[in-house]
PDB file of C-alpha atoms and ligand atoms in Angstrom:
ATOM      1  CA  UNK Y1301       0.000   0.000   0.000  1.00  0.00           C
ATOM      2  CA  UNK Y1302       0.784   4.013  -0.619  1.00  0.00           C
ATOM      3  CA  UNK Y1303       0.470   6.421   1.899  1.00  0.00           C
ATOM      4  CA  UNK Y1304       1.014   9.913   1.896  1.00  0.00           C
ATOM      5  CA  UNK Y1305       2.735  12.225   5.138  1.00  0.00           C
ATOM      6  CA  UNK Y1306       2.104  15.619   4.578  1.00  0.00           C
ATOM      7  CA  UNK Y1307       5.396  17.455   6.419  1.00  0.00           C
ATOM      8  CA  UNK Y1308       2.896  20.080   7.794  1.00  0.00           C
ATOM      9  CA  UNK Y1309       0.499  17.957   8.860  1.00  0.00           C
ATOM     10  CA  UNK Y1310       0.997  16.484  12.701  1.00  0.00           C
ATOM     11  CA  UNK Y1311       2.768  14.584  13.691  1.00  0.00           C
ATOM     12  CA  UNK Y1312       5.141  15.501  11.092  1.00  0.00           C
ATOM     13  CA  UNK Y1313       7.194  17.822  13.101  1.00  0.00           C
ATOM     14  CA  UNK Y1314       9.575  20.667  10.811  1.00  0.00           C
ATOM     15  CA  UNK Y1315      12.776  22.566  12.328  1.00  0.00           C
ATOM     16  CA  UNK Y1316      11.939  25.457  10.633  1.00  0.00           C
ATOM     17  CA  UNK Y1317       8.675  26.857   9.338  1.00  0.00           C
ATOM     18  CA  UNK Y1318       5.788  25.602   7.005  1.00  0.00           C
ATOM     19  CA  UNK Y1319       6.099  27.659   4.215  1.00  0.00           C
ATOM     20  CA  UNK Y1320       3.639  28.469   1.201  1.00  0.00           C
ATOM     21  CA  UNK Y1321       4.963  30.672  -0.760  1.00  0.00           C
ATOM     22  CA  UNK Y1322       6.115  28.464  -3.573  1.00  0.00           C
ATOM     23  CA  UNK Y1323       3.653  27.235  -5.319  1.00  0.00           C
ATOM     24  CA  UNK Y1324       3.221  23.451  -6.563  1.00  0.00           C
ATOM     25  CA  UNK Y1325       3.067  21.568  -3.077  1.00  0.00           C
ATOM     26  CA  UNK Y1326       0.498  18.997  -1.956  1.00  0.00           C
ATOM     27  CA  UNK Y1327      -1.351  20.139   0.982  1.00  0.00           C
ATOM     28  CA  UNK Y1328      -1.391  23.351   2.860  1.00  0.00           C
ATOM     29  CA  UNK Y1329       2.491  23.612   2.659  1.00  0.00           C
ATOM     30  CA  UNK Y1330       6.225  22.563   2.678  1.00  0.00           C
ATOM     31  CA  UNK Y1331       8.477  22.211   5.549  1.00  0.00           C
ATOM     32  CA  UNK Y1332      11.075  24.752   4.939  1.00  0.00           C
ATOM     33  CA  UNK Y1333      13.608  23.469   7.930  1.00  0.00           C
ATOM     34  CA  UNK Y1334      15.784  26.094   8.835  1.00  0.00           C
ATOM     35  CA  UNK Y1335      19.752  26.418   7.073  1.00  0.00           C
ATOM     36  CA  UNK Y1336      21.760  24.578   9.750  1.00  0.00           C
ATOM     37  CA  UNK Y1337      23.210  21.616  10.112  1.00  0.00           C
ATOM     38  CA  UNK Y1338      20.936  18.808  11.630  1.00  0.00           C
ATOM     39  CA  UNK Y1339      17.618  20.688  10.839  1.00  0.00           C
ATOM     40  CA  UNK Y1340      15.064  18.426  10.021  1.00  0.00           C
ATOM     41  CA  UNK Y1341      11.870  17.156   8.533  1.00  0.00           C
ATOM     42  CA  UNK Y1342      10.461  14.075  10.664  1.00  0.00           C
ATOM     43  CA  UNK Y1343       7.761  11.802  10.183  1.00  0.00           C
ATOM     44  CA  UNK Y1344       5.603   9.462  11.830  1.00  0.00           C
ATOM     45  CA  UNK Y1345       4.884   6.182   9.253  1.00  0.00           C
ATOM     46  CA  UNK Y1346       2.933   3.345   9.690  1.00  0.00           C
ATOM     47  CA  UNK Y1347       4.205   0.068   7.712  1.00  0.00           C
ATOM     48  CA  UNK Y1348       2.162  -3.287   7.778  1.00  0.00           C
ATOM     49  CA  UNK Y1349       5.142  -5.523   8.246  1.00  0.00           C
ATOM     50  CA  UNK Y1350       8.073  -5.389   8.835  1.00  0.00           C
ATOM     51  CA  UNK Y1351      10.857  -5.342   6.100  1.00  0.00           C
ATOM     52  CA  UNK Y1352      11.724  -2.617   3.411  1.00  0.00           C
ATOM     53  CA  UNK Y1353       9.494   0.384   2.585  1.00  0.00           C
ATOM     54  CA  UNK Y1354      10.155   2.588  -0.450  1.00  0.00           C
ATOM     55  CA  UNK Y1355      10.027   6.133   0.418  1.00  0.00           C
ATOM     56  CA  UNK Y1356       9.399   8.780  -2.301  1.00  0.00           C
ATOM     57  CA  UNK Y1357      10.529  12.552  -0.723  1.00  0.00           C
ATOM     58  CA  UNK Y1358       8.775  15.258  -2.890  1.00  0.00           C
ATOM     59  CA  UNK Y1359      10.858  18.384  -2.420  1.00  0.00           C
ATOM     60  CA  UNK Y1360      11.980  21.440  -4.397  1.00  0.00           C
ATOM     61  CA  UNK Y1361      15.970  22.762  -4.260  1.00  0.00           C
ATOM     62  CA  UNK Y1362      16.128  26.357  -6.321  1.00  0.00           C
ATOM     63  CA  UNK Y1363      19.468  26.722  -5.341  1.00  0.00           C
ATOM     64  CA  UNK Y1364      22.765  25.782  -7.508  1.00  0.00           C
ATOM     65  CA  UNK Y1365      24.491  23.547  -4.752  1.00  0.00           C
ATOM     66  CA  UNK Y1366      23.121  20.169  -3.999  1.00  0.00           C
ATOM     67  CA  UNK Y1367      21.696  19.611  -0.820  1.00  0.00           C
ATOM     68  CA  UNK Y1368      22.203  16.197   1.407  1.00  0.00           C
ATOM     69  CA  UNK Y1369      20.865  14.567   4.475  1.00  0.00           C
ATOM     70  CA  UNK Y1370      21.155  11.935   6.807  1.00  0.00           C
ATOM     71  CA  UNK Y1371      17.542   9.529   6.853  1.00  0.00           C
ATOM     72  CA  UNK Y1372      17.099   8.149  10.175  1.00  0.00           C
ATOM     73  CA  UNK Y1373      14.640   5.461  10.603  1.00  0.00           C
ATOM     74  CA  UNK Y1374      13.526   4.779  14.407  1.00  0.00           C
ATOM     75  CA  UNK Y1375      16.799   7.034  15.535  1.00  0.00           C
ATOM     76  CA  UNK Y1376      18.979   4.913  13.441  1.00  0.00           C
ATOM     77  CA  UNK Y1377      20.226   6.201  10.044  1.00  0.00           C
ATOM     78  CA  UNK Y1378      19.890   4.606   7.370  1.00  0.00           C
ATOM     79  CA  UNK Y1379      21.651   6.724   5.086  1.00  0.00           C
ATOM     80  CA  UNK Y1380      24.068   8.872   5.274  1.00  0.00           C
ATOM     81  CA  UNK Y1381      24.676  12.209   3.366  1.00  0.00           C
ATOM     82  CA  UNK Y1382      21.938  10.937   1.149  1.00  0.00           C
ATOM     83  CA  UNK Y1383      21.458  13.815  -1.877  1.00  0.00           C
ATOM     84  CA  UNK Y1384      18.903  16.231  -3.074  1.00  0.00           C
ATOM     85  CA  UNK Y1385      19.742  18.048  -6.575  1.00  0.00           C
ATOM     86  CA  UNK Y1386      18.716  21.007  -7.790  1.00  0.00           C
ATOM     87  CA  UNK Y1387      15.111  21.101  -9.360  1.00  0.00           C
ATOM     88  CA  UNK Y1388      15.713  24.594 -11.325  1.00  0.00           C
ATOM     89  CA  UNK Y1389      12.986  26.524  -9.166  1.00  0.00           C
ATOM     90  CA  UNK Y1390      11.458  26.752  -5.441  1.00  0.00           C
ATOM     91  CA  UNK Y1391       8.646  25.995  -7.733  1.00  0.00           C
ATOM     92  CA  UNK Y1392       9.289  22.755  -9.225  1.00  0.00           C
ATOM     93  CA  UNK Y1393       8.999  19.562  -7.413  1.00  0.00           C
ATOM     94  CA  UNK Y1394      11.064  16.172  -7.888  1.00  0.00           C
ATOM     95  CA  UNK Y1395      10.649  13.368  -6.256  1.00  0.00           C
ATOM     96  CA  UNK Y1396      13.607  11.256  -4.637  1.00  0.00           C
ATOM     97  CA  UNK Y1397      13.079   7.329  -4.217  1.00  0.00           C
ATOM     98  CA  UNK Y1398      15.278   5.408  -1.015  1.00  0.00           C
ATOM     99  CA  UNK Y1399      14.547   2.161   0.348  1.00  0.00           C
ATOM    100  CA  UNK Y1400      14.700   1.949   3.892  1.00  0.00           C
ATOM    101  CA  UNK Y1401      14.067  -0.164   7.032  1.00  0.00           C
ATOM    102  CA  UNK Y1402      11.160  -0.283   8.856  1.00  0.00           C
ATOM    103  CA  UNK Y1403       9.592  -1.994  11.660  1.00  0.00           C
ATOM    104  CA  UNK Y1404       6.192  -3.427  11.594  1.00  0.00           C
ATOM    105  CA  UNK Y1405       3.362  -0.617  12.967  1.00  0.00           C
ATOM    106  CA  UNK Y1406       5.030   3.252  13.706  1.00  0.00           C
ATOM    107  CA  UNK Y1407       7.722   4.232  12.677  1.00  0.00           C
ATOM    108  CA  UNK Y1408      10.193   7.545  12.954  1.00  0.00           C
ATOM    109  CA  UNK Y1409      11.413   8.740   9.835  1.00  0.00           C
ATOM    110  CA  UNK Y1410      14.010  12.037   9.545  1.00  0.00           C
ATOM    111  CA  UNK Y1411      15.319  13.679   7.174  1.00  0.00           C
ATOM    112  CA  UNK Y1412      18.690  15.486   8.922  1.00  0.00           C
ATOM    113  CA  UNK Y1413      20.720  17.831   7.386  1.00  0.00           C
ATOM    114  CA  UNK Y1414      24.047  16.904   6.913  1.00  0.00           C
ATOM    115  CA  UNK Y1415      25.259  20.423   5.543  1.00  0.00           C
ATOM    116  CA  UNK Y1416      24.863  23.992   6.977  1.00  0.00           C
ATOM    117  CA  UNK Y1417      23.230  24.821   3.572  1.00  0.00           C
ATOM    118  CA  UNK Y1418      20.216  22.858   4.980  1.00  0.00           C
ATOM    119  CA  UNK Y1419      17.399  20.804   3.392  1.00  0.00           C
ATOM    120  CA  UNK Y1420      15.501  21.364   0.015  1.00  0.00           C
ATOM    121  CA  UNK Y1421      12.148  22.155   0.756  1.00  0.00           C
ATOM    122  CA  UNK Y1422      10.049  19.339   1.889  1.00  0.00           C
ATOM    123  CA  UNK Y1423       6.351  18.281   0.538  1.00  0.00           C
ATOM    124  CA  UNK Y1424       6.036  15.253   1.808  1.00  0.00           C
ATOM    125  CA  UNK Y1425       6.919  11.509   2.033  1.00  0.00           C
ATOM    126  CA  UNK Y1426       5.068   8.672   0.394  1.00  0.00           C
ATOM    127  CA  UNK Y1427       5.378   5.522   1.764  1.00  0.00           C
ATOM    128  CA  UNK Y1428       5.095   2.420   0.035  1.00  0.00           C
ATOM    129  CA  UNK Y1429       5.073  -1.013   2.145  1.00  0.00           C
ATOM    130  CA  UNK Y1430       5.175  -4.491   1.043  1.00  0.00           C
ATOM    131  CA  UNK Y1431       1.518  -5.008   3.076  1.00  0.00           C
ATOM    132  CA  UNK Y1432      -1.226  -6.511   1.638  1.00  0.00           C
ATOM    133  CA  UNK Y1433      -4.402  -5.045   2.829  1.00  0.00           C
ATOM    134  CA  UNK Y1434      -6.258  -7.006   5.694  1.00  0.00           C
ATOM    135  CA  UNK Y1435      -8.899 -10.051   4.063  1.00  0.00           C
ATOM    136  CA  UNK Y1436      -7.722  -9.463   0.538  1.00  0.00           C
ATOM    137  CA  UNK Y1437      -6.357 -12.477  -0.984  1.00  0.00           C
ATOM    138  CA  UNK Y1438      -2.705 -12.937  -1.570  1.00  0.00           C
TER     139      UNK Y1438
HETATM  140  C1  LIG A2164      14.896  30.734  -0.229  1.00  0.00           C
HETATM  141  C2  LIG A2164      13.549  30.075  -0.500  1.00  0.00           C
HETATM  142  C3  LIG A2164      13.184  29.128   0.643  1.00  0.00           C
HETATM  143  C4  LIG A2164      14.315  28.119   0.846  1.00  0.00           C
HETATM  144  C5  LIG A2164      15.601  28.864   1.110  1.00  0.00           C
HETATM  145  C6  LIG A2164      16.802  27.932   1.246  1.00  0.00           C
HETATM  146  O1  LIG A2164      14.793  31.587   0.878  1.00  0.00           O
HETATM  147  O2  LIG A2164      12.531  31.068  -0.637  1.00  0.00           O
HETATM  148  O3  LIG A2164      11.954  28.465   0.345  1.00  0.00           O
HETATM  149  O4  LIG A2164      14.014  27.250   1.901  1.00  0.00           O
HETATM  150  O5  LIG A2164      15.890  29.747   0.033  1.00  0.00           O
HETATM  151  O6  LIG A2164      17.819  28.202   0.616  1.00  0.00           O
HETATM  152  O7  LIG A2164      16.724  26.947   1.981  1.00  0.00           O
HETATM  153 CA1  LIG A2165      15.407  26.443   3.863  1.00  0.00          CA
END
């Protein structure tokens, strides 16, 4: 199954603020975490087993550098320096595929900034799981 986390909607915490003046985002914003090292865009995923979920990051980088973080599943990261090119604009989105860890049930997912230049913007995270949905058959 797909699931969307919306990084302005609770309990999707952002170090920074939730932004909407670039246009093209899903929801009522973006999480615009502030320029520092370690600020960050956390979320709170569910999974339906255990195993390896595909995360798909929607964000926007108008800059000319490219941006990186450290992922952190459940505290533990998962990848390190992980990157984020430039899209062109604050206005145009990309999307950025990992494969990560998860547990089965909640889950803590962050996106850290490994650079003082900060995160791209963040739209949010779509989460795919290898669940089946309960009494369908396999
Ligand atoms: C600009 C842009 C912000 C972005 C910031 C950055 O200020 O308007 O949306 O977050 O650059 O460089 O991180
Ligand atoms: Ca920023």
């Amino acid at each position: 199954a797909t699931t969307r986390y919306e990084a302005e909607t609770a309990p999707a915490v952002c170090d920074g603020t939730i932004d909407t003046n670039h246009t093209g985002y899903s929801g009522s914003g973006f999480c615009n975490a502030n320029n520092a090292v370690g600020a960050s865009s956390r979320f709170t995923i569910n999974a339906a087993t255990a195993g390896n979920a595909t995360l798909a990051i929607r964000y926007a980088h108008g800059g000319t550098d490219t941006r990186s973080a450290n992922i952190l599943v459940n505290g533990a990261t998962v990848q390190s320096a992980s990157t984020f090119t430039a899209t062109g604009a604050w206005t145009t989105w990309s999307t950025k595929t990992v494969t990560v860890p998860v547990n089965a049930g909640s889950n803590t997912v962050q996106l850290s900034a490994s650079t003082a230049a900060g995160l791209p913007n963040i739209d949010y995270v779509e989460v795919t799981d290898s669940g089946e949905p309960t009494g369908e058959p396999t």
